[in-house]
XYZ file of C-alpha atoms in Angstrom:
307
model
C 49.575 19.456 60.247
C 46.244 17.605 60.682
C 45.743 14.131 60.683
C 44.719 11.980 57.826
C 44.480 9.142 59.871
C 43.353 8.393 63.432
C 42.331 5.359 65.021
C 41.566 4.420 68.875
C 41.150 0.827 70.086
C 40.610 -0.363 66.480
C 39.505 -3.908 66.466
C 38.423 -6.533 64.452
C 38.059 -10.016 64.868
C 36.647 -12.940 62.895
C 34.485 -15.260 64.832
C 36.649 -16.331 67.907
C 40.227 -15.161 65.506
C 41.271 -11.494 66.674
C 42.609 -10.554 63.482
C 43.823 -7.066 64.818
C 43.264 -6.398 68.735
C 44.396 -2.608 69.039
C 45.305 -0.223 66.015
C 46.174 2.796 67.686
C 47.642 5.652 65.587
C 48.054 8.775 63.950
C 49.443 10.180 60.368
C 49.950 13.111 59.225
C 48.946 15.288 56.535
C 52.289 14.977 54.103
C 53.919 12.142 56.311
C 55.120 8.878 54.473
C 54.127 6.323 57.835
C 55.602 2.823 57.916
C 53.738 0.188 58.888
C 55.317 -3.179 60.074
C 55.005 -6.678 61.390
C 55.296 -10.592 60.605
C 53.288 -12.009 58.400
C 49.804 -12.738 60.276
C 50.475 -9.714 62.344
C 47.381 -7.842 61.333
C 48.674 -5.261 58.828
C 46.404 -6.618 56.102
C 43.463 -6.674 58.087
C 43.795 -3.029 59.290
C 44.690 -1.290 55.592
C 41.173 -3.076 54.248
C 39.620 -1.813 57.822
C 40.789 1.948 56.925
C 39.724 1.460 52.830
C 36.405 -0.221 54.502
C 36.882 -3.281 52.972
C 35.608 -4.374 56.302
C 34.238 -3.274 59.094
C 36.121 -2.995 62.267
C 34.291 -4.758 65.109
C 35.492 -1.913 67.914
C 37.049 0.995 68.156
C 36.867 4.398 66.461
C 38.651 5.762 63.255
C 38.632 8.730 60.892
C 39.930 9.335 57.772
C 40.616 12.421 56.117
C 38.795 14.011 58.711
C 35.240 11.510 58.338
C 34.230 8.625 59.899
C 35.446 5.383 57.302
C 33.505 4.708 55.088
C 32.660 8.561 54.005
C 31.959 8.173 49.715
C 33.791 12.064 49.600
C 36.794 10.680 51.913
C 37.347 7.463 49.918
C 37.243 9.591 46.301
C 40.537 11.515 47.784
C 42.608 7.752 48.183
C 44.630 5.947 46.193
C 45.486 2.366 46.545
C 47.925 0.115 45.245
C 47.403 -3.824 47.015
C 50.328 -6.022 47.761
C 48.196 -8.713 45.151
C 46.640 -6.748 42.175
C 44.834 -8.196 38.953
C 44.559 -5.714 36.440
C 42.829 -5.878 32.986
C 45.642 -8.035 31.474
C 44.020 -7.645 27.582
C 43.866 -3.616 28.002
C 46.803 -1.517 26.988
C 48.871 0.685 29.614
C 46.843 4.046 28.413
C 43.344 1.647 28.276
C 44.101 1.021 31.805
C 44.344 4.563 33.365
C 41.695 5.942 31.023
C 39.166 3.425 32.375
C 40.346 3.887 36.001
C 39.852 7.412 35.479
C 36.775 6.759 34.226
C 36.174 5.343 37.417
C 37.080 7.825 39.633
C 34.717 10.117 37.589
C 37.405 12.232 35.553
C 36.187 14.418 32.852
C 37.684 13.435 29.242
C 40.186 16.295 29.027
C 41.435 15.274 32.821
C 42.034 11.556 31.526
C 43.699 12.424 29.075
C 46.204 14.613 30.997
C 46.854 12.794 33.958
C 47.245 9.349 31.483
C 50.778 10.495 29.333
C 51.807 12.596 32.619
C 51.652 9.706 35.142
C 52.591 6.606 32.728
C 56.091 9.436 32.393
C 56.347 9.392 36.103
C 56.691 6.068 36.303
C 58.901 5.546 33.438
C 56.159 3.877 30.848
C 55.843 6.416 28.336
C 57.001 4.502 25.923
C 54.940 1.799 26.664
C 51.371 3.612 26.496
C 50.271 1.146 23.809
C 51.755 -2.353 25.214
C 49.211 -4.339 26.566
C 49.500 -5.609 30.131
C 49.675 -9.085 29.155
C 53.387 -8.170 27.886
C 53.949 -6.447 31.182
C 56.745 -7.720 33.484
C 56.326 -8.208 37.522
C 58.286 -4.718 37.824
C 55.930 -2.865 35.047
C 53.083 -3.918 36.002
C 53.869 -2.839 40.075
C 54.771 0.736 38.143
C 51.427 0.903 36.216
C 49.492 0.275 39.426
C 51.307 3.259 41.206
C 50.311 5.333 38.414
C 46.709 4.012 39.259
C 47.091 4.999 42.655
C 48.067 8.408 41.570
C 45.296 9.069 39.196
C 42.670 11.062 41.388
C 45.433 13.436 42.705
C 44.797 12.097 46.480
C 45.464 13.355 50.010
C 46.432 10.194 50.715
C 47.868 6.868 49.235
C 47.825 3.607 50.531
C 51.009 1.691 49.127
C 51.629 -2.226 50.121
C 54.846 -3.528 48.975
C 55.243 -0.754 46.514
C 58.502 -2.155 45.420
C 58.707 -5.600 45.803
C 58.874 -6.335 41.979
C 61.361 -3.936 41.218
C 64.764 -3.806 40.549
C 67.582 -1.336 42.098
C 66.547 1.452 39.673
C 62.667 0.858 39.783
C 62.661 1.418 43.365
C 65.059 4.359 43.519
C 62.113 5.350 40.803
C 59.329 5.058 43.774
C 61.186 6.361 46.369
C 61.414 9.623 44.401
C 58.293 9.540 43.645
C 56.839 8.875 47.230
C 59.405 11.829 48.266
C 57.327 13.967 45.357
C 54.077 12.834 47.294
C 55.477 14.173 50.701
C 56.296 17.949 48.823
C 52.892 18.130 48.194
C 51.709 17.257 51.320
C 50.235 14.029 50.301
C 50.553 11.239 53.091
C 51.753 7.653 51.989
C 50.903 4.547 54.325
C 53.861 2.361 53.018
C 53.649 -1.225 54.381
C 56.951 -3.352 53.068
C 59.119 -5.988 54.103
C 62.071 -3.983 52.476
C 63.246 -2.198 55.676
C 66.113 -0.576 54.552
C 63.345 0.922 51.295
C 61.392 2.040 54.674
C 64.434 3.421 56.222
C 65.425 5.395 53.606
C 61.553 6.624 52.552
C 59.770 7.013 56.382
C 59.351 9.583 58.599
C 57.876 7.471 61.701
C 57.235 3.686 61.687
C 54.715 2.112 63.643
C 55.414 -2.081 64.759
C 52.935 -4.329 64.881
C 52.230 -8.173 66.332
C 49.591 -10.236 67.062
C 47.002 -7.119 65.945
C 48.329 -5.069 68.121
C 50.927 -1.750 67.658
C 53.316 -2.542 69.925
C 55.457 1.325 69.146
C 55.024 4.140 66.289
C 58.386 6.317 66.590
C 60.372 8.401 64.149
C 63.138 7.161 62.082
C 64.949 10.266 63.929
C 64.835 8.994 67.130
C 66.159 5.729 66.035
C 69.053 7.122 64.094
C 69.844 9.530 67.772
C 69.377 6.624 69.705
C 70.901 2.832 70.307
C 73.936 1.790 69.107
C 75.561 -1.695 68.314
C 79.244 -1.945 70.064
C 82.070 -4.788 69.506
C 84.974 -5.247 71.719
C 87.829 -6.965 71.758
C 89.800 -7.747 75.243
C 92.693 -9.472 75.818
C 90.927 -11.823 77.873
C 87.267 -12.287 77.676
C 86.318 -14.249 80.593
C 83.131 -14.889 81.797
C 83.181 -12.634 84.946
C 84.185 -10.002 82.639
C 81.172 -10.833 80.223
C 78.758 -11.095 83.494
C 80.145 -7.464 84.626
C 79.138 -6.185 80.746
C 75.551 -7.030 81.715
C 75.223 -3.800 83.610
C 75.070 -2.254 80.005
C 73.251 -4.789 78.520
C 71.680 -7.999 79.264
C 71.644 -9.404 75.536
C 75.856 -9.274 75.856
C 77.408 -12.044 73.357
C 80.961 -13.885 72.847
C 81.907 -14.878 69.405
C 84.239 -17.277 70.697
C 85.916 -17.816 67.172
C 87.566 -14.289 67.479
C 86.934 -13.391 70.765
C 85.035 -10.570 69.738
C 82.006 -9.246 72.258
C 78.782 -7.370 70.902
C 76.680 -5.498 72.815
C 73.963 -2.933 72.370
C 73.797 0.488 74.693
C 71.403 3.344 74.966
C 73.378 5.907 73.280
C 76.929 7.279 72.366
C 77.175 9.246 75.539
C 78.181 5.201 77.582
C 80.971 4.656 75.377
C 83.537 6.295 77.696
C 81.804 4.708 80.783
C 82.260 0.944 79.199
C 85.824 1.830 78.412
C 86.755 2.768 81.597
C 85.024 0.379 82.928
C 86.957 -2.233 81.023
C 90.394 -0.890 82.106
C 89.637 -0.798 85.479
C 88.700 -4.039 85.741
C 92.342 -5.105 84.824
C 91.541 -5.890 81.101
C 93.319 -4.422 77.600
C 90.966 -2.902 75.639
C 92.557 -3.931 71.642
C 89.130 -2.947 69.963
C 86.021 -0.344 70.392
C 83.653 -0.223 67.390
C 80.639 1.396 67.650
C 77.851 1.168 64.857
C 74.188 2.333 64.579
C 71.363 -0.129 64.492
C 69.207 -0.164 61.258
C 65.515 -0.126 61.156
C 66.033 -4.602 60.825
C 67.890 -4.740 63.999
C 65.128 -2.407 65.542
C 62.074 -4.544 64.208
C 64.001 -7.791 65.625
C 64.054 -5.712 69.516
C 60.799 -4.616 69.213
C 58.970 -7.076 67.283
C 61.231 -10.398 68.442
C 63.509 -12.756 67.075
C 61.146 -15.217 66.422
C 59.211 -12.966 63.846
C 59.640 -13.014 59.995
C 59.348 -9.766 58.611
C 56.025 -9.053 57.031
């Protein structure tokens, strides 16, 4: 598939502030790409870098195949911002007509794509409601349709869902999926990992401006695994042995339950023999999978919020 995105060394800083120091990646033609980090990590900075909302300071970049910036690149995006002000006194139907206006649709394509997209995302009825009547959750809807409105190769979506309710983001998630059949990429940055989890196909992490791994949710689903235990007497040479499969090993001392992480399923019967030969009953062996949270607390750190 080609790429709809590349960038090498991408930099950008702000006076003496390095707002991003190394945007590094690649996205596919058709692939919905997660992008996350703390807040103040730099994802802001780079999206508006991409759209050319500013120039990058170093570095290289295309999009769509041009260098950013390109007029004919840009016309094939759509963009939906984490903080959007529409035109509150227009109605919903107002609203994409003058957005495909915009974009340079012909009448007869405004008013097709209009009734077909306000359906999509659920608004039909609502064509002639203005926006000032519009809730959080509608109005995050109506800007997707926006987004949607010059049929692009590519969408930019931050925090797509953050508005919505259970069934409003089941709603996007479907529609993203939709996106993906038609070989449209998505750049999806939200703090709702497990929305990510279920919507990505690869995930990049970022902090302090700087992507510290892109990987697919695949690999993470194949790969580490969370593991409890319960011995009939955790003591702490038995918790120093456990280091050998993982340094991060933890005693809840309130049940006497341990929790460690290991690389894969295939150590399981290694750590259980282990255990018995080192004299101790083994009463409980539970592994579980990590989710994409407990991967963006390894890779990005404890000590970062999700952004």
């Amino acid at each position: 598939m080609p790429s709809v995105i590349t960038t090498h060394n991408l930099r950008k800083e702000f006076g003496r502030k390095v707002a991003v120091a190394d945007l590094t990646i690649d996205v596919q033609a058709g692939e919905i790409f997660g992008f996350l980090g703390p807040n103040g990590a730099g994802k802001t900075t780079s999206v508006k870098m991409l759209l050319s909302l500013t120039h990058p300071t170093a570095g290289s970049a295309t999009l769509l195949g041009k260098p950013l910036g390109d007029r004919l690149s840009r016309a094939r995006v759509g963009y939906l911002p984490e903080h959007f002000r529409f035109h509150e006194w227009l109605t919903a139907a107002e609203f994409l007509d003058l957005h495909g206006n915009l974009y340079g649709m012909s009448k007869a394509q405004r008013d097709e794509a209009g009734p077909r997209l306000l359906a999509l995302v659920g608004l039909a009825d609502r064509a002639d409601t203005k926006l000032q009547a519009f809730s959080k959750g509608m109005l995050q809807r109506i800007g997707l349709a926006q987004a949607l409105l010059n049929d692009p190769d590519l969408v930019f979506l931050d925090e797509p869902t953050s508005g919505l309710d259970p069934l409003g983001r089941r709603l996007v998630r479907d529609i993203i999926k939709g996106l993906r059949e038609r070989d449209t990429a998505v750049f999806l940055n939200s703090h709702l990992l497990s929305e990510v989890e279920k919507t990505c196909d690869r995930v990049a992490f970022i902090r302090d401006g700087t992507v510290l791994q892109t990987s697919t949710i695949e690999t993470f689903e194949q790969g580490s695994i969370r593991v409890i235990l319960r011995v009939g007497d955790p003591t702490p040479r038995l918790l120093a042995g456990l280091a050998r499969f993982d340094p991060g090993v933890t005693l809840e001392r309130a049940n006497g339950r341990i929790t460690l992480c290991l690389d894969g399923e295939a150590q399981l019967p290694q750590l259980a023999d282990w255990i018995v030969q080192q004299g101790h009953a083994l009463y409980e062996l539970t592994p579980t999978r990590l989710s994409l949270e407990d991967r963006f607390l390894q890779i990005v750190g404890e000590d970062a919020g999700e952004g």
